[in-house]
Amino acid sequence: MLPVDCLCTLARRSARSLTEIYDRAIEPSGLKITQYSLLRAIDRLESPSVSELSEATGLDRSTLGRNLRVLEKAGFVAIDQGDDGRTRIAGLTAKARKALRIARPLWDRTQERLSTALPGDARKYLEKLNAGLEQAA
């Protein structure tokens, strides 16, 4: 691979490599890691509004909306109206819950493998990098 000085290019290469590793690992679940992450967030937040989900995931509403439509079309998410009629609520379907049950142990093993393979401070460094980038933005 061509060496580069650009921090953005280096970060994107790392992100693509990690995404590929997780995608391969959870493939038996029928999910991609991006879908898994979003479904896990919905599950953890227990049927959040789209605004709450946007805040929790750091995704802007238009990107989140596109991702939710894909998951809804695939039968993983149901979008319902909230109590006030303006709010949209994201909920998991039975298909999503089954996919998450399959994916979770695969994700756990991958997480453990990467945590062992990468330097001990890799996670802390990534967290610090993300915090620094948020401040720089």
GROMACS .gro file of N, CA and C in nm:
model
  411
    1MET      N    1   0.085  -0.117   0.000
    1MET     CA    2   0.000   0.000   0.000
    1MET      C    3   0.090   0.124   0.000
    2LEU      N    4   0.049   0.223  -0.072
    2LEU     CA    5   0.125   0.347  -0.084
    2LEU      C    6   0.130   0.419   0.050
    3PRO      N    7   0.250   0.451   0.100
    3PRO     CA    8   0.258   0.527   0.226
    3PRO      C    9   0.206   0.669   0.206
    4VAL      N   10   0.140   0.722   0.307
    4VAL     CA   11   0.084   0.857   0.300
    4VAL      C   12   0.112   0.933   0.430
    5ASP      N   13   0.109   1.064   0.422
    5ASP     CA   14   0.125   1.149   0.540
    5ASP      C   15  -0.009   1.196   0.595
    6CYS      N   16  -0.113   1.188   0.515
    6CYS     CA   17  -0.244   1.244   0.551
    6CYS      C   18  -0.308   1.165   0.666
    7LEU      N   19  -0.334   1.233   0.777
    7LEU     CA   20  -0.397   1.169   0.892
    7LEU      C   21  -0.534   1.113   0.859
    8CYS      N   22  -0.608   1.185   0.778
    8CYS     CA   23  -0.742   1.140   0.740
    8CYS      C   24  -0.734   1.008   0.662
    9THR      N   25  -0.641   1.001   0.567
    9THR     CA   26  -0.625   0.879   0.488
    9THR      C   27  -0.585   0.762   0.577
   10LEU      N   28  -0.494   0.786   0.670
   10LEU     CA   29  -0.451   0.680   0.760
   10LEU      C   30  -0.567   0.632   0.848
   11ALA      N   31  -0.645   0.725   0.899
   11ALA     CA   32  -0.759   0.689   0.983
   11ALA      C   33  -0.863   0.611   0.903
   12ARG      N   34  -0.888   0.654   0.779
   12ARG     CA   35  -0.987   0.585   0.695
   12ARG      C   36  -0.940   0.444   0.661
   13ARG      N   37  -0.810   0.427   0.637
   13ARG     CA   38  -0.757   0.293   0.611
   13ARG      C   39  -0.779   0.203   0.732
   14SER      N   40  -0.750   0.255   0.850
   14SER     CA   41  -0.769   0.177   0.973
   14SER      C   42  -0.916   0.142   0.990
   15ALA      N   43  -1.003   0.238   0.968
   15ALA     CA   44  -1.147   0.215   0.983
   15ALA      C   45  -1.195   0.109   0.883
   16ARG      N   46  -1.148   0.117   0.761
   16ARG     CA   47  -1.188   0.017   0.661
   16ARG      C   48  -1.139  -0.122   0.700
   17SER      N   49  -1.017  -0.131   0.751
   17SER     CA   50  -0.964  -0.261   0.794
   17SER      C   51  -1.043  -0.319   0.908
   18LEU      N   52  -1.073  -0.237   1.008
   18LEU     CA   53  -1.154  -0.284   1.121
   18LEU      C   54  -1.294  -0.324   1.077
   19THR      N   55  -1.354  -0.244   0.992
   19THR     CA   56  -1.487  -0.275   0.941
   19THR      C   57  -1.487  -0.409   0.870
   20GLU      N   58  -1.387  -0.432   0.788
   20GLU     CA   59  -1.377  -0.558   0.714
   20GLU      C   60  -1.364  -0.677   0.809
   21ILE      N   61  -1.284  -0.663   0.913
   21ILE     CA   62  -1.264  -0.771   1.010
   21ILE      C   63  -1.396  -0.803   1.080
   22TYR      N   64  -1.466  -0.701   1.128
   22TYR     CA   65  -1.593  -0.723   1.197
   22TYR      C   66  -1.701  -0.774   1.101
   23ASP      N   67  -1.706  -0.720   0.980
   23ASP     CA   68  -1.805  -0.767   0.882
   23ASP      C   69  -1.790  -0.916   0.856
   24ARG      N   70  -1.665  -0.961   0.836
   24ARG     CA   71  -1.641  -1.103   0.812
   24ARG      C   72  -1.682  -1.186   0.933
   25ALA      N   73  -1.652  -1.134   1.051
   25ALA     CA   74  -1.679  -1.210   1.173
   25ALA      C   75  -1.828  -1.231   1.196
   26ILE      N   76  -1.908  -1.128   1.174
   26ILE     CA   77  -2.051  -1.140   1.205
   26ILE      C   78  -2.136  -1.176   1.083
   27GLU      N   79  -2.071  -1.209   0.973
   27GLU     CA   80  -2.142  -1.243   0.849
   27GLU      C   81  -2.252  -1.349   0.868
   28PRO      N   82  -2.232  -1.453   0.951
   28PRO     CA   83  -2.339  -1.552   0.969
   28PRO      C   84  -2.470  -1.493   1.021
   29SER      N   85  -2.465  -1.376   1.082
   29SER     CA   86  -2.587  -1.313   1.134
   29SER      C   87  -2.667  -1.243   1.026
   30GLY      N   88  -2.605  -1.221   0.909
   30GLY     CA   89  -2.672  -1.147   0.803
   30GLY      C   90  -2.659  -0.997   0.818
   31LEU      N   91  -2.578  -0.953   0.915
   31LEU     CA   92  -2.559  -0.810   0.940
   31LEU      C   93  -2.419  -0.765   0.901
   32LYS      N   94  -2.408  -0.638   0.873
   32LYS     CA   95  -2.279  -0.569   0.861
   32LYS      C   96  -2.254  -0.504   0.996
   33ILE      N   97  -2.130  -0.470   1.026
   33ILE     CA   98  -2.098  -0.412   1.156
   33ILE      C   99  -2.169  -0.278   1.176
   34THR      N  100  -2.188  -0.201   1.070
   34THR     CA  101  -2.259  -0.074   1.084
   34THR      C  102  -2.404  -0.098   1.124
   35GLN      N  103  -2.465  -0.202   1.067
   35GLN     CA  104  -2.603  -0.236   1.103
   35GLN      C  105  -2.608  -0.290   1.245
   36TYR      N  106  -2.514  -0.375   1.279
   36TYR     CA  107  -2.508  -0.431   1.413
   36TYR      C  108  -2.498  -0.319   1.517
   37SER      N  109  -2.410  -0.224   1.493
   37SER     CA  110  -2.392  -0.114   1.588
   37SER      C  111  -2.520  -0.034   1.607
   38LEU      N  112  -2.588  -0.007   1.499
   38LEU     CA  113  -2.712   0.070   1.507
   38LEU      C  114  -2.823  -0.010   1.576
   39LEU      N  115  -2.834  -0.137   1.545
   39LEU     CA  116  -2.934  -0.222   1.611
   39LEU      C  117  -2.905  -0.235   1.760
   40ARG      N  118  -2.777  -0.247   1.796
   40ARG     CA  119  -2.740  -0.255   1.938
   40ARG      C  120  -2.777  -0.125   2.010
   41ALA      N  121  -2.757  -0.012   1.943
   41ALA     CA  122  -2.793   0.116   2.005
   41ALA      C  123  -2.944   0.123   2.028
   42ILE      N  124  -3.022   0.081   1.930
   42ILE     CA  125  -3.168   0.080   1.946
   42ILE      C  126  -3.206  -0.012   2.062
   43ASP      N  127  -3.144  -0.128   2.068
   43ASP     CA  128  -3.172  -0.223   2.175
   43ASP      C  129  -3.135  -0.165   2.312
   44ARG      N  130  -3.018  -0.106   2.322
   44ARG     CA  131  -2.973  -0.051   2.450
   44ARG      C  132  -3.059   0.066   2.496
   45LEU      N  133  -3.107   0.146   2.400
   45LEU     CA  134  -3.190   0.262   2.434
   45LEU      C  135  -3.338   0.227   2.449
   46GLU      N  136  -3.373   0.104   2.419
   46GLU     CA  137  -3.511   0.054   2.434
   46GLU      C  138  -3.613   0.139   2.358
   47SER      N  139  -3.609   0.126   2.227
   47SER     CA  140  -3.702   0.195   2.138
   47SER      C  141  -3.693   0.348   2.148
   48PRO      N  142  -3.579   0.402   2.109
   48PRO     CA  143  -3.558   0.547   2.117
   48PRO      C  144  -3.627   0.623   2.005
   49SER      N  145  -3.643   0.753   2.026
   49SER     CA  146  -3.685   0.839   1.916
   49SER      C  147  -3.566   0.853   1.821
   50VAL      N  148  -3.594   0.896   1.700
   50VAL     CA  149  -3.487   0.915   1.603
   50VAL      C  150  -3.390   1.022   1.654
   51SER      N  151  -3.440   1.124   1.720
   51SER     CA  152  -3.354   1.229   1.777
   51SER      C  153  -3.262   1.172   1.885
   52GLU      N  154  -3.318   1.090   1.974
   52GLU     CA  155  -3.237   1.028   2.078
   52GLU      C  156  -3.131   0.937   2.019
   53LEU      N  157  -3.168   0.863   1.917
   53LEU     CA  158  -3.075   0.772   1.852
   53LEU      C  159  -2.965   0.849   1.781
   54SER      N  160  -3.001   0.959   1.718
   54SER     CA  161  -2.902   1.045   1.652
   54SER      C  162  -2.799   1.096   1.752
   55GLU      N  163  -2.848   1.144   1.864
   55GLU     CA  164  -2.761   1.196   1.970
   55GLU      C  165  -2.670   1.086   2.024
   56ALA      N  166  -2.726   0.969   2.048
   56ALA     CA  167  -2.651   0.858   2.108
   56ALA      C  168  -2.544   0.802   2.015
   57THR      N  169  -2.572   0.800   1.886
   57THR     CA  170  -2.478   0.739   1.790
   57THR      C  171  -2.383   0.839   1.726
   58GLY      N  172  -2.415   0.968   1.738
   58GLY     CA  173  -2.331   1.068   1.674
   58GLY      C  174  -2.356   1.079   1.524
   59LEU      N  175  -2.463   1.019   1.477
   59LEU     CA  176  -2.499   1.029   1.335
   59LEU      C  177  -2.595   1.146   1.315
   60ASP      N  178  -2.573   1.223   1.209
   60ASP     CA  179  -2.670   1.330   1.181
   60ASP      C  180  -2.801   1.265   1.138
   61ARG      N  181  -2.909   1.341   1.155
   61ARG     CA  182  -3.043   1.283   1.132
   61ARG      C  183  -3.063   1.232   0.989
   62SER      N  184  -3.007   1.300   0.890
   62SER     CA  185  -3.029   1.253   0.752
   62SER      C  186  -2.956   1.121   0.727
   63THR      N  187  -2.832   1.108   0.776
   63THR     CA  188  -2.759   0.982   0.762
   63THR      C  189  -2.829   0.871   0.838
   64LEU      N  190  -2.871   0.902   0.960
   64LEU     CA  191  -2.942   0.804   1.041
   64LEU      C  192  -3.072   0.762   0.973
   65GLY      N  193  -3.144   0.858   0.917
   65GLY     CA  194  -3.269   0.827   0.848
   65GLY      C  195  -3.247   0.731   0.732
   66ARG      N  196  -3.143   0.754   0.654
   66ARG     CA  197  -3.112   0.663   0.543
   66ARG      C  198  -3.080   0.523   0.595
   67ASN      N  199  -2.998   0.517   0.701
   67ASN     CA  200  -2.962   0.387   0.757
   67ASN      C  201  -3.083   0.315   0.814
   68LEU      N  202  -3.172   0.388   0.879
   68LEU     CA  203  -3.292   0.327   0.934
   68LEU      C  204  -3.385   0.276   0.824
   69ARG      N  205  -3.395   0.350   0.715
   69ARG     CA  206  -3.480   0.304   0.603
   69ARG      C  207  -3.429   0.171   0.546
   70VAL      N  208  -3.296   0.158   0.536
   70VAL     CA  209  -3.238   0.032   0.487
   70VAL      C  210  -3.271  -0.082   0.583
   71LEU      N  211  -3.256  -0.057   0.713
   71LEU     CA  212  -3.286  -0.159   0.813
   71LEU      C  213  -3.435  -0.191   0.817
   72GLU      N  214  -3.519  -0.090   0.797
   72GLU     CA  215  -3.663  -0.112   0.794
   72GLU      C  216  -3.701  -0.197   0.672
   73LYS      N  217  -3.645  -0.164   0.557
   73LYS     CA  218  -3.674  -0.239   0.434
   73LYS      C  219  -3.629  -0.385   0.447
   74ALA      N  220  -3.519  -0.407   0.520
   74ALA     CA  221  -3.467  -0.543   0.539
   74ALA      C  222  -3.543  -0.618   0.648
   75GLY      N  223  -3.635  -0.550   0.716
   75GLY     CA  224  -3.715  -0.616   0.817
   75GLY      C  225  -3.653  -0.620   0.957
   76PHE      N  226  -3.551  -0.539   0.981
   76PHE     CA  227  -3.484  -0.537   1.110
   76PHE      C  228  -3.539  -0.431   1.206
   77VAL      N  229  -3.598  -0.327   1.152
   77VAL     CA  230  -3.644  -0.215   1.233
   77VAL      C  231  -3.787  -0.179   1.194
   78ALA      N  232  -3.865  -0.143   1.294
   78ALA     CA  233  -3.999  -0.087   1.272
   78ALA      C  234  -3.996   0.056   1.321
   79ILE      N  235  -4.041   0.148   1.237
   79ILE     CA  236  -4.048   0.289   1.274
   79ILE      C  237  -4.194   0.323   1.299
   80ASP      N  238  -4.224   0.369   1.419
   80ASP     CA  239  -4.361   0.405   1.456
   80ASP      C  240  -4.366   0.551   1.497
   81GLN      N  241  -4.487   0.606   1.495
   81GLN     CA  242  -4.508   0.744   1.541
   81GLN      C  243  -4.505   0.746   1.693
   82GLY      N  244  -4.446   0.852   1.748
   82GLY     CA  245  -4.448   0.871   1.892
   82GLY      C  246  -4.582   0.925   1.938
   83ASP      N  247  -4.592   0.952   2.066
   83ASP     CA  248  -4.718   0.998   2.125
   83ASP      C  249  -4.766   1.130   2.068
   84ASP      N  250  -4.674   1.219   2.033
   84ASP     CA  251  -4.714   1.352   1.987
   84ASP      C  252  -4.739   1.359   1.836
   85GLY      N  253  -4.717   1.249   1.765
   85GLY     CA  254  -4.741   1.248   1.622
   85GLY      C  255  -4.627   1.302   1.538
   86ARG      N  256  -4.537   1.378   1.600
   86ARG     CA  257  -4.422   1.432   1.527
   86ARG      C  258  -4.297   1.345   1.546
   87THR      N  259  -4.292   1.277   1.657
   87THR     CA  260  -4.175   1.196   1.692
   87THR      C  261  -4.185   1.060   1.624
   88ARG      N  262  -4.070   1.013   1.576
   88ARG     CA  263  -4.063   0.878   1.520
   88ARG      C  264  -3.981   0.791   1.614
   89ILE      N  265  -4.030   0.672   1.641
   89ILE     CA  266  -3.968   0.579   1.735
   89ILE      C  267  -3.914   0.458   1.659
   90ALA      N  268  -3.790   0.421   1.688
   90ALA     CA  269  -3.728   0.304   1.625
   90ALA      C  270  -3.736   0.185   1.719
   91GLY      N  271  -3.786   0.075   1.668
   91GLY     CA  272  -3.795  -0.047   1.748
   91GLY      C  273  -3.741  -0.165   1.670
   92LEU      N  274  -3.692  -0.264   1.743
   92LEU     CA  275  -3.637  -0.384   1.680
   92LEU      C  276  -3.748  -0.484   1.649
   93THR      N  277  -3.732  -0.553   1.539
   93THR     CA  278  -3.824  -0.661   1.504
   93THR      C  279  -3.768  -0.793   1.559
   94ALA      N  280  -3.849  -0.897   1.551
   94ALA     CA  281  -3.803  -1.030   1.592
   94ALA      C  282  -3.684  -1.073   1.506
   95LYS      N  283  -3.685  -1.037   1.379
   95LYS     CA  284  -3.574  -1.070   1.290
   95LYS      C  285  -3.445  -1.005   1.338
   96ALA      N  286  -3.453  -0.881   1.384
   96ALA     CA  287  -3.336  -0.810   1.435
   96ALA      C  288  -3.285  -0.876   1.563
   97ARG      N  289  -3.376  -0.912   1.651
   97ARG     CA  290  -3.336  -0.975   1.777
   97ARG      C  291  -3.266  -1.109   1.752
   98LYS      N  292  -3.315  -1.184   1.654
   98LYS     CA  293  -3.250  -1.310   1.619
   98LYS      C  294  -3.110  -1.284   1.562
   99ALA      N  295  -3.099  -1.187   1.473
   99ALA     CA  296  -2.969  -1.154   1.414
   99ALA      C  297  -2.870  -1.108   1.522
  100LEU      N  298  -2.918  -1.030   1.617
  100LEU     CA  299  -2.831  -0.984   1.726
  100LEU      C  300  -2.786  -1.100   1.814
  101ARG      N  301  -2.875  -1.197   1.839
  101ARG     CA  302  -2.837  -1.315   1.919
  101ARG      C  303  -2.727  -1.394   1.849
  102ILE      N  304  -2.732  -1.400   1.717
  102ILE     CA  305  -2.628  -1.471   1.641
  102ILE      C  306  -2.500  -1.388   1.638
  103ALA      N  307  -2.514  -1.259   1.617
  103ALA     CA  308  -2.397  -1.172   1.598
  103ALA      C  309  -2.319  -1.146   1.727
  104ARG      N  310  -2.389  -1.138   1.839
  104ARG     CA  311  -2.323  -1.095   1.964
  104ARG      C  312  -2.203  -1.181   2.003
  105PRO      N  313  -2.214  -1.314   2.007
  105PRO     CA  314  -2.096  -1.393   2.044
  105PRO      C  315  -1.984  -1.383   1.939
  106LEU      N  316  -2.021  -1.366   1.813
  106LEU     CA  317  -1.920  -1.348   1.707
  106LEU      C  318  -1.848  -1.214   1.727
  107TRP      N  319  -1.925  -1.113   1.759
  107TRP     CA  320  -1.867  -0.981   1.787
  107TRP      C  321  -1.776  -0.988   1.910
  108ASP      N  322  -1.825  -1.056   2.016
  108ASP     CA  323  -1.747  -1.070   2.139
  108ASP      C  324  -1.611  -1.134   2.111
  109ARG      N  325  -1.611  -1.242   2.033
  109ARG     CA  326  -1.484  -1.311   2.001
  109ARG      C  327  -1.392  -1.221   1.921
  110THR      N  328  -1.448  -1.148   1.828
  110THR     CA  329  -1.366  -1.057   1.747
  110THR      C  330  -1.310  -0.945   1.831
  111GLN      N  331  -1.393  -0.891   1.917
  111GLN     CA  332  -1.351  -0.785   2.008
  111GLN      C  333  -1.235  -0.833   2.096
  112GLU      N  334  -1.249  -0.953   2.149
  112GLU     CA  335  -1.143  -1.011   2.234
  112GLU      C  336  -1.015  -1.033   2.154
  113ARG      N  337  -1.030  -1.089   2.034
  113ARG     CA  338  -0.913  -1.116   1.949
  113ARG      C  339  -0.839  -0.988   1.915
  114LEU      N  340  -0.914  -0.884   1.878
  114LEU     CA  341  -0.849  -0.757   1.843
  114LEU      C  342  -0.789  -0.690   1.966
  115SER      N  343  -0.857  -0.700   2.078
  115SER     CA  344  -0.805  -0.641   2.202
  115SER      C  345  -0.673  -0.705   2.241
  116THR      N  346  -0.659  -0.833   2.212
  116THR     CA  347  -0.535  -0.905   2.241
  116THR      C  348  -0.427  -0.874   2.137
  117ALA      N  349  -0.467  -0.863   2.012
  117ALA     CA  350  -0.370  -0.843   1.903
  117ALA      C  351  -0.316  -0.701   1.895
  118LEU      N  352  -0.397  -0.604   1.931
  118LEU     CA  353  -0.353  -0.465   1.923
  118LEU      C  354  -0.279  -0.425   2.050
  119PRO      N  355  -0.198  -0.320   2.042
  119PRO     CA  356  -0.129  -0.274   2.163
  119PRO      C  357  -0.229  -0.245   2.275
  120GLY      N  358  -0.188  -0.265   2.398
  120GLY     CA  359  -0.274  -0.250   2.514
  120GLY      C  360  -0.344  -0.116   2.525
  121ASP      N  361  -0.283  -0.011   2.474
  121ASP     CA  362  -0.341   0.122   2.487
  121ASP      C  363  -0.419   0.165   2.363
  122ALA      N  364  -0.442   0.074   2.269
  122ALA     CA  365  -0.509   0.110   2.143
  122ALA      C  366  -0.648   0.168   2.167
  123ARG      N  367  -0.726   0.106   2.253
  123ARG     CA  368  -0.862   0.155   2.279
  123ARG      C  369  -0.858   0.293   2.341
  124LYS      N  370  -0.773   0.311   2.441
  124LYS     CA  371  -0.763   0.441   2.507
  124LYS      C  372  -0.716   0.548   2.408
  125TYR      N  373  -0.625   0.509   2.319
  125TYR     CA  374  -0.577   0.603   2.219
  125TYR      C  375  -0.690   0.644   2.124
  126LEU      N  376  -0.770   0.548   2.080
  126LEU     CA  377  -0.881   0.578   1.991
  126LEU      C  378  -0.984   0.668   2.059
  127GLU      N  379  -1.012   0.640   2.186
  127GLU     CA  380  -1.106   0.725   2.261
  127GLU      C  381  -1.051   0.867   2.274
  128LYS      N  382  -0.923   0.878   2.304
  128LYS     CA  383  -0.858   1.009   2.317
  128LYS      C  384  -0.856   1.082   2.182
  129LEU      N  385  -0.828   1.009   2.076
  129LEU     CA  386  -0.829   1.067   1.942
  129LEU      C  387  -0.966   1.121   1.907
  130ASN      N  388  -1.071   1.041   1.931
  130ASN     CA  389  -1.207   1.086   1.902
  130ASN      C  390  -1.244   1.210   1.983
  131ALA      N  391  -1.209   1.212   2.109
  131ALA     CA  392  -1.238   1.329   2.194
  131ALA      C  393  -1.164   1.452   2.141
  132GLY      N  394  -1.040   1.435   2.102
  132GLY     CA  395  -0.962   1.546   2.048
  132GLY      C  396  -1.019   1.598   1.916
  133LEU      N  397  -1.064   1.506   1.833
  133LEU     CA  398  -1.122   1.546   1.704
  133LEU      C  399  -1.253   1.620   1.725
  134GLU      N  400  -1.332   1.579   1.822
  134GLU     CA  401  -1.458   1.649   1.851
  134GLU      C  402  -1.430   1.792   1.894
  135GLN      N  403  -1.324   1.811   1.972
  135GLN     CA  404  -1.286   1.946   2.017
  135GLN      C  405  -1.233   2.029   1.901
  136ALA      N  406  -1.160   1.965   1.811
  136ALA     CA  407  -1.099   2.037   1.698
  136ALA      C  408  -1.201   2.079   1.594
  137ALA      N  409  -1.314   2.009   1.591
  137ALA     CA  410  -1.416   2.035   1.489
  137ALA      C  411  -1.486   2.162   1.511
   0.00000   0.00000   0.00000
